[in-house]
mmCIF file with all atom_site columns, C-alpha atoms in Angstrom:
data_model
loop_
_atom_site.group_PDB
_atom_site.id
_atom_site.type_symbol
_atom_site.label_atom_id
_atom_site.label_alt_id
_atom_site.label_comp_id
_atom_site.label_asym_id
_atom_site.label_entity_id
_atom_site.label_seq_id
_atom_site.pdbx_PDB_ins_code
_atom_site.Cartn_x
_atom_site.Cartn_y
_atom_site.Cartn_z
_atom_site.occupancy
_atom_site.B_iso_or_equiv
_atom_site.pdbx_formal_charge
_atom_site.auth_seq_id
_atom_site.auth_comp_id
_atom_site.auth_asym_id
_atom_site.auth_atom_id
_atom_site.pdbx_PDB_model_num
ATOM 1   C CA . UNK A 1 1   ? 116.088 84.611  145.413 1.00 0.00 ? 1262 UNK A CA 1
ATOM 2   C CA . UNK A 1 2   ? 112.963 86.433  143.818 1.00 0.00 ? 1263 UNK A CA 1
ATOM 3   C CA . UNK A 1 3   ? 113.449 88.242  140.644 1.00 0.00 ? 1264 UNK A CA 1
ATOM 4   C CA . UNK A 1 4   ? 111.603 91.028  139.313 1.00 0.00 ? 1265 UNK A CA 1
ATOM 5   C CA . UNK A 1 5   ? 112.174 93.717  136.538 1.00 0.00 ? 1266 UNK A CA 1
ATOM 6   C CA . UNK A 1 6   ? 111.157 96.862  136.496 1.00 0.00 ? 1267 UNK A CA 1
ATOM 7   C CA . UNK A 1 7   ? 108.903 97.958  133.805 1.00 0.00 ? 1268 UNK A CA 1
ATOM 8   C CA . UNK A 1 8   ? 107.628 101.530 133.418 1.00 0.00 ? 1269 UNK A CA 1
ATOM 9   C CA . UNK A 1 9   ? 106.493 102.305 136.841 1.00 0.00 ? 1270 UNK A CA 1
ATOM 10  C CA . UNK A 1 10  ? 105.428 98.571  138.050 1.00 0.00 ? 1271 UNK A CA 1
ATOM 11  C CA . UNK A 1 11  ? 107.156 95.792  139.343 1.00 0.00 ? 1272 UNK A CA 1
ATOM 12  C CA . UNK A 1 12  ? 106.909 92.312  137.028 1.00 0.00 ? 1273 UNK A CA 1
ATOM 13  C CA . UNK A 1 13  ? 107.105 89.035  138.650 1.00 0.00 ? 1274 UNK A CA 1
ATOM 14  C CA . UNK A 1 14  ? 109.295 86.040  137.761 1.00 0.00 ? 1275 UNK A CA 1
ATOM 15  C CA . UNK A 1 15  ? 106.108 84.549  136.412 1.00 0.00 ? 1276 UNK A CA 1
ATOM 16  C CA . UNK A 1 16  ? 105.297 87.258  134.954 1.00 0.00 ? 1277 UNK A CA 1
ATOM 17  C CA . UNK A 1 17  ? 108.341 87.156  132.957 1.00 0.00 ? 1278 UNK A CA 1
ATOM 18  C CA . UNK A 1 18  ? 108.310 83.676  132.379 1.00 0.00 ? 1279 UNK A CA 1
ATOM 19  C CA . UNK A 1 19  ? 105.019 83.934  131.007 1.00 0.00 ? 1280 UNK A CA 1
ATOM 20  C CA . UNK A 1 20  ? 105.921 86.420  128.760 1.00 0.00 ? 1281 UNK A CA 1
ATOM 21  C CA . UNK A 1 21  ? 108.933 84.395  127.174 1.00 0.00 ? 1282 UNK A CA 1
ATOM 22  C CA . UNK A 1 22  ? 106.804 81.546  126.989 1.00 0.00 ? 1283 UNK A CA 1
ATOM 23  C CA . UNK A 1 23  ? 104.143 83.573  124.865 1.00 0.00 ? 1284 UNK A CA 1
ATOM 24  C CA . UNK A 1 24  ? 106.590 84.410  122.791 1.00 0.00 ? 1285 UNK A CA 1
ATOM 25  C CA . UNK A 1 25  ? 108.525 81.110  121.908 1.00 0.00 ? 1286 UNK A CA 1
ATOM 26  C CA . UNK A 1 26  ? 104.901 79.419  121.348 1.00 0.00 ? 1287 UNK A CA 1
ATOM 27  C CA . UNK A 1 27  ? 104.340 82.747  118.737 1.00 0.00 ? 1288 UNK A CA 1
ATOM 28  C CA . UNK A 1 28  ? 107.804 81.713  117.316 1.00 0.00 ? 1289 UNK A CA 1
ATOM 29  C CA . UNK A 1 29  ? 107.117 77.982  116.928 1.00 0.00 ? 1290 UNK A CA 1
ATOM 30  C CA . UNK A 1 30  ? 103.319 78.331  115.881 1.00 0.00 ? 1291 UNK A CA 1
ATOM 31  C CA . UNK A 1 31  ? 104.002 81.042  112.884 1.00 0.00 ? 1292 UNK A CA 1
ATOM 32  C CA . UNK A 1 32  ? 103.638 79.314  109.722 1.00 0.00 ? 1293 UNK A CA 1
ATOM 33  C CA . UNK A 1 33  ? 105.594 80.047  106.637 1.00 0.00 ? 1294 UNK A CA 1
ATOM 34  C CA . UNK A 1 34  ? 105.772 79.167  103.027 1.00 0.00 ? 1295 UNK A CA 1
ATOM 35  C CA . UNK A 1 35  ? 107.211 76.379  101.712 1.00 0.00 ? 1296 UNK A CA 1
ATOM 36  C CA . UNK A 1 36  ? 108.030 78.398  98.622  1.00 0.00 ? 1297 UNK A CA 1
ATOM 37  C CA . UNK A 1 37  ? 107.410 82.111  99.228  1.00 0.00 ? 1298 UNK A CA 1
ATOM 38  C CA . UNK A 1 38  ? 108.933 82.921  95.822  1.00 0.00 ? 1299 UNK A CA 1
ATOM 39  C CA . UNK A 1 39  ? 106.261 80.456  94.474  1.00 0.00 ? 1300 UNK A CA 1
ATOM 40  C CA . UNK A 1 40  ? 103.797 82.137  95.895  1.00 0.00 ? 1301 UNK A CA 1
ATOM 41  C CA . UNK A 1 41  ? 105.135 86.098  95.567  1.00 0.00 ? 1302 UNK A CA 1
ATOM 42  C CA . UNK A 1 42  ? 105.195 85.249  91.813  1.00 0.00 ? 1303 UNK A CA 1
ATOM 43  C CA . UNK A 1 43  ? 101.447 83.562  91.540  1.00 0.00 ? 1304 UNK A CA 1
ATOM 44  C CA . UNK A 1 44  ? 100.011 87.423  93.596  1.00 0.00 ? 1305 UNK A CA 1
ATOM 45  C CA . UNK A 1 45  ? 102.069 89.224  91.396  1.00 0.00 ? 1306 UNK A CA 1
ATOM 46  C CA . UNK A 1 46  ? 100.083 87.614  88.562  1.00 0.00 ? 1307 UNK A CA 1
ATOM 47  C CA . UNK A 1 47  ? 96.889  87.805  89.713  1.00 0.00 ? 1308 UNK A CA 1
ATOM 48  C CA . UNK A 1 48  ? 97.341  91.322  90.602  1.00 0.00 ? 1309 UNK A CA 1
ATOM 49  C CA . UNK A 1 49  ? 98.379  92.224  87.206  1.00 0.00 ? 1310 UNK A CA 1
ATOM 50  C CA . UNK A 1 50  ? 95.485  90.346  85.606  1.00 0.00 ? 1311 UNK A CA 1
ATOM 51  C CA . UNK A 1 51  ? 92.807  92.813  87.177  1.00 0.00 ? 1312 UNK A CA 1
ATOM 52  C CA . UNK A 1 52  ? 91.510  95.634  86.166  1.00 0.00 ? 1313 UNK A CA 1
ATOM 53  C CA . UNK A 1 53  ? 93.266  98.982  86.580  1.00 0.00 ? 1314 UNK A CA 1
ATOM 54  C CA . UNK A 1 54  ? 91.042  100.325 89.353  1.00 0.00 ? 1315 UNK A CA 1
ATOM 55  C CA . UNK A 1 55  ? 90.570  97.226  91.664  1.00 0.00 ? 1316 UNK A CA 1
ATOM 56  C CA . UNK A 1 56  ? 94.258  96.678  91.202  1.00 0.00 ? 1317 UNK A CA 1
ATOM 57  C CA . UNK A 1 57  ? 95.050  100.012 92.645  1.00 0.00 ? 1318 UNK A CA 1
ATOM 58  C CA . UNK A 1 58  ? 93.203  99.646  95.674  1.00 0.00 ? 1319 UNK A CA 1
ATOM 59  C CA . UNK A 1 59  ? 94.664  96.149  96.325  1.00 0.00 ? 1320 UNK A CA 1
ATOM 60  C CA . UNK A 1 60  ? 98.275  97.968  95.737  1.00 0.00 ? 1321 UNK A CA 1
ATOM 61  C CA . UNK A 1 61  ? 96.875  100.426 98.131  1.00 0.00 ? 1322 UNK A CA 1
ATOM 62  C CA . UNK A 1 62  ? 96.182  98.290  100.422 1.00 0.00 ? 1323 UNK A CA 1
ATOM 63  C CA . UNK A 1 63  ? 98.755  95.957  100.637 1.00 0.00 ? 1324 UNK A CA 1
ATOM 64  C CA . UNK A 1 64  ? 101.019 99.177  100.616 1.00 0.00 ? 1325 UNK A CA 1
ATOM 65  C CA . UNK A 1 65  ? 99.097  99.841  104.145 1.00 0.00 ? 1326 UNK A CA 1
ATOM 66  C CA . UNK A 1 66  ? 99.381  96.797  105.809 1.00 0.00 ? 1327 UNK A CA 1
ATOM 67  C CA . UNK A 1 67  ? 103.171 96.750  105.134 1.00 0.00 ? 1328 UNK A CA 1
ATOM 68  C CA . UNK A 1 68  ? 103.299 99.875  106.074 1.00 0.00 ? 1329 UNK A CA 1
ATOM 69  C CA . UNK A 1 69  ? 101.578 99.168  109.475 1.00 0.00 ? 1330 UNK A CA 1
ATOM 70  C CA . UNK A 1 70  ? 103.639 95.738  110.029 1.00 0.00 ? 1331 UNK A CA 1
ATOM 71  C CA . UNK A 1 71  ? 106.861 97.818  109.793 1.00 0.00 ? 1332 UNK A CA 1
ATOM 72  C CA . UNK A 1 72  ? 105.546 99.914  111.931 1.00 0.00 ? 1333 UNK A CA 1
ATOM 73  C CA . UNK A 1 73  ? 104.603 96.840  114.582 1.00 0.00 ? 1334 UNK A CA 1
ATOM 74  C CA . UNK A 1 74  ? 108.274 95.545  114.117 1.00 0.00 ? 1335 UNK A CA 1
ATOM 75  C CA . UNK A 1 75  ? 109.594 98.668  114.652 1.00 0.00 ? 1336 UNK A CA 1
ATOM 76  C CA . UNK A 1 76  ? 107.488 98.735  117.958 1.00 0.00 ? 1337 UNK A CA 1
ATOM 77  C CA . UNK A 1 77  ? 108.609 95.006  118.824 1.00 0.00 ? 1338 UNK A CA 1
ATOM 78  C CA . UNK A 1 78  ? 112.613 95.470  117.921 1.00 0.00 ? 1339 UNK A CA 1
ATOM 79  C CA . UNK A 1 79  ? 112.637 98.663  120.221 1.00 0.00 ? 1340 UNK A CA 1
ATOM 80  C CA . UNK A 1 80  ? 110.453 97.389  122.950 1.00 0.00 ? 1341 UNK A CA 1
ATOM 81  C CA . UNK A 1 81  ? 112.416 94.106  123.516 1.00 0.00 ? 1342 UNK A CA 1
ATOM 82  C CA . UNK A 1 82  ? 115.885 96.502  123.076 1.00 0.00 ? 1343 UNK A CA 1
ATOM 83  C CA . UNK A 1 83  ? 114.621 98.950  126.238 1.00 0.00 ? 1344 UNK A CA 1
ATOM 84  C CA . UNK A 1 84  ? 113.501 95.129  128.235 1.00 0.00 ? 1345 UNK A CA 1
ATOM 85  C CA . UNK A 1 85  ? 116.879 94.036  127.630 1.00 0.00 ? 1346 UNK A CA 1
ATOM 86  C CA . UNK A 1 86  ? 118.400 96.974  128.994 1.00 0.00 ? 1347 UNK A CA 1
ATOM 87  C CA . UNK A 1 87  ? 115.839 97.009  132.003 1.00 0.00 ? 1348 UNK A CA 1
ATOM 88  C CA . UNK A 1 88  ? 116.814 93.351  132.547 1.00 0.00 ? 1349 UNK A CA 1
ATOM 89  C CA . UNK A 1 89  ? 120.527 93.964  132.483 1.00 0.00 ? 1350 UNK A CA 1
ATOM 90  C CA . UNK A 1 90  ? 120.073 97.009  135.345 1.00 0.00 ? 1351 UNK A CA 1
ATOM 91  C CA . UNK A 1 91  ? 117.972 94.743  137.167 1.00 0.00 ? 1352 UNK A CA 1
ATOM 92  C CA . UNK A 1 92  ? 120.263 92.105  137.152 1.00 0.00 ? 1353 UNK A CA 1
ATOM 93  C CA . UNK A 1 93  ? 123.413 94.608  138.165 1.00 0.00 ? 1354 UNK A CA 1
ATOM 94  C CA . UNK A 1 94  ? 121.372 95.901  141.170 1.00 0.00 ? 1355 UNK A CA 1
ATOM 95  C CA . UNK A 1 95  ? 121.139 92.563  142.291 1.00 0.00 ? 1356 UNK A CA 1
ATOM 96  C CA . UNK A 1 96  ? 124.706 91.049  141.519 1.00 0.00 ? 1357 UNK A CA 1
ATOM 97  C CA . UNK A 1 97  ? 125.818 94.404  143.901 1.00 0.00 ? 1358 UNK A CA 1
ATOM 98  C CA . UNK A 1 98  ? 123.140 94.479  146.608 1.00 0.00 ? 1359 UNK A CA 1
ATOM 99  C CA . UNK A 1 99  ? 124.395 90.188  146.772 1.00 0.00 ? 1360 UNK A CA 1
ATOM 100 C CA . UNK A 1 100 ? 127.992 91.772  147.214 1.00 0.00 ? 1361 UNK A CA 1
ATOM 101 C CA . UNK A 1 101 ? 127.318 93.729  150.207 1.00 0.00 ? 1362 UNK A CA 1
#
């Protein structure tokens, strides 16, 4: 039995979905983390506070925009992967009844 999901329009492959899972487990395994984010949170938070007024507003500016636009990536992510899931699951109904008949 071949599988493929629908996705906007196209047709994906099985290895085109397995491809894509494995992309994304190797993203989950290879993103590195602090051992002590506090540690860390607290050290930025001091050396922000030691600049001076103007440089430390555009770093707050900026850091303000790149959360900003990782939300906005997440966002993206959580909602794409919710609409594949739902693709997947109609997929997999049209088979399960087109194998009943």
């Amino acid at each position: 039995m071949k599988i493929s999901i629908v996705k906007e329009g196209e047709k994906v492959t099985e290895a085109d979905y397995r491809s894509s899972i494995l992309a994304e487990r190797i993203g989950m395994v290879t993103r590195k983390t602090f051992k002590d984010s506090h540690r860390a949170f607290e050290q930025g938070e001091e050396a922000i506070k030691n600049l001076e007024p103007a440089i430390r507003e555009k770093i707050n500016q900026y850091l303000s925009c790149l959360a900003e636009d990782e939300a906005k990536i997440q966002e993206m992510a959580y909602i794409g992967g919710f609409k594949d899931g739902v693709r997947l699951v109609a997929e997999l109904l049209v088979i399960a009844f087109e194998s009943r008949e």
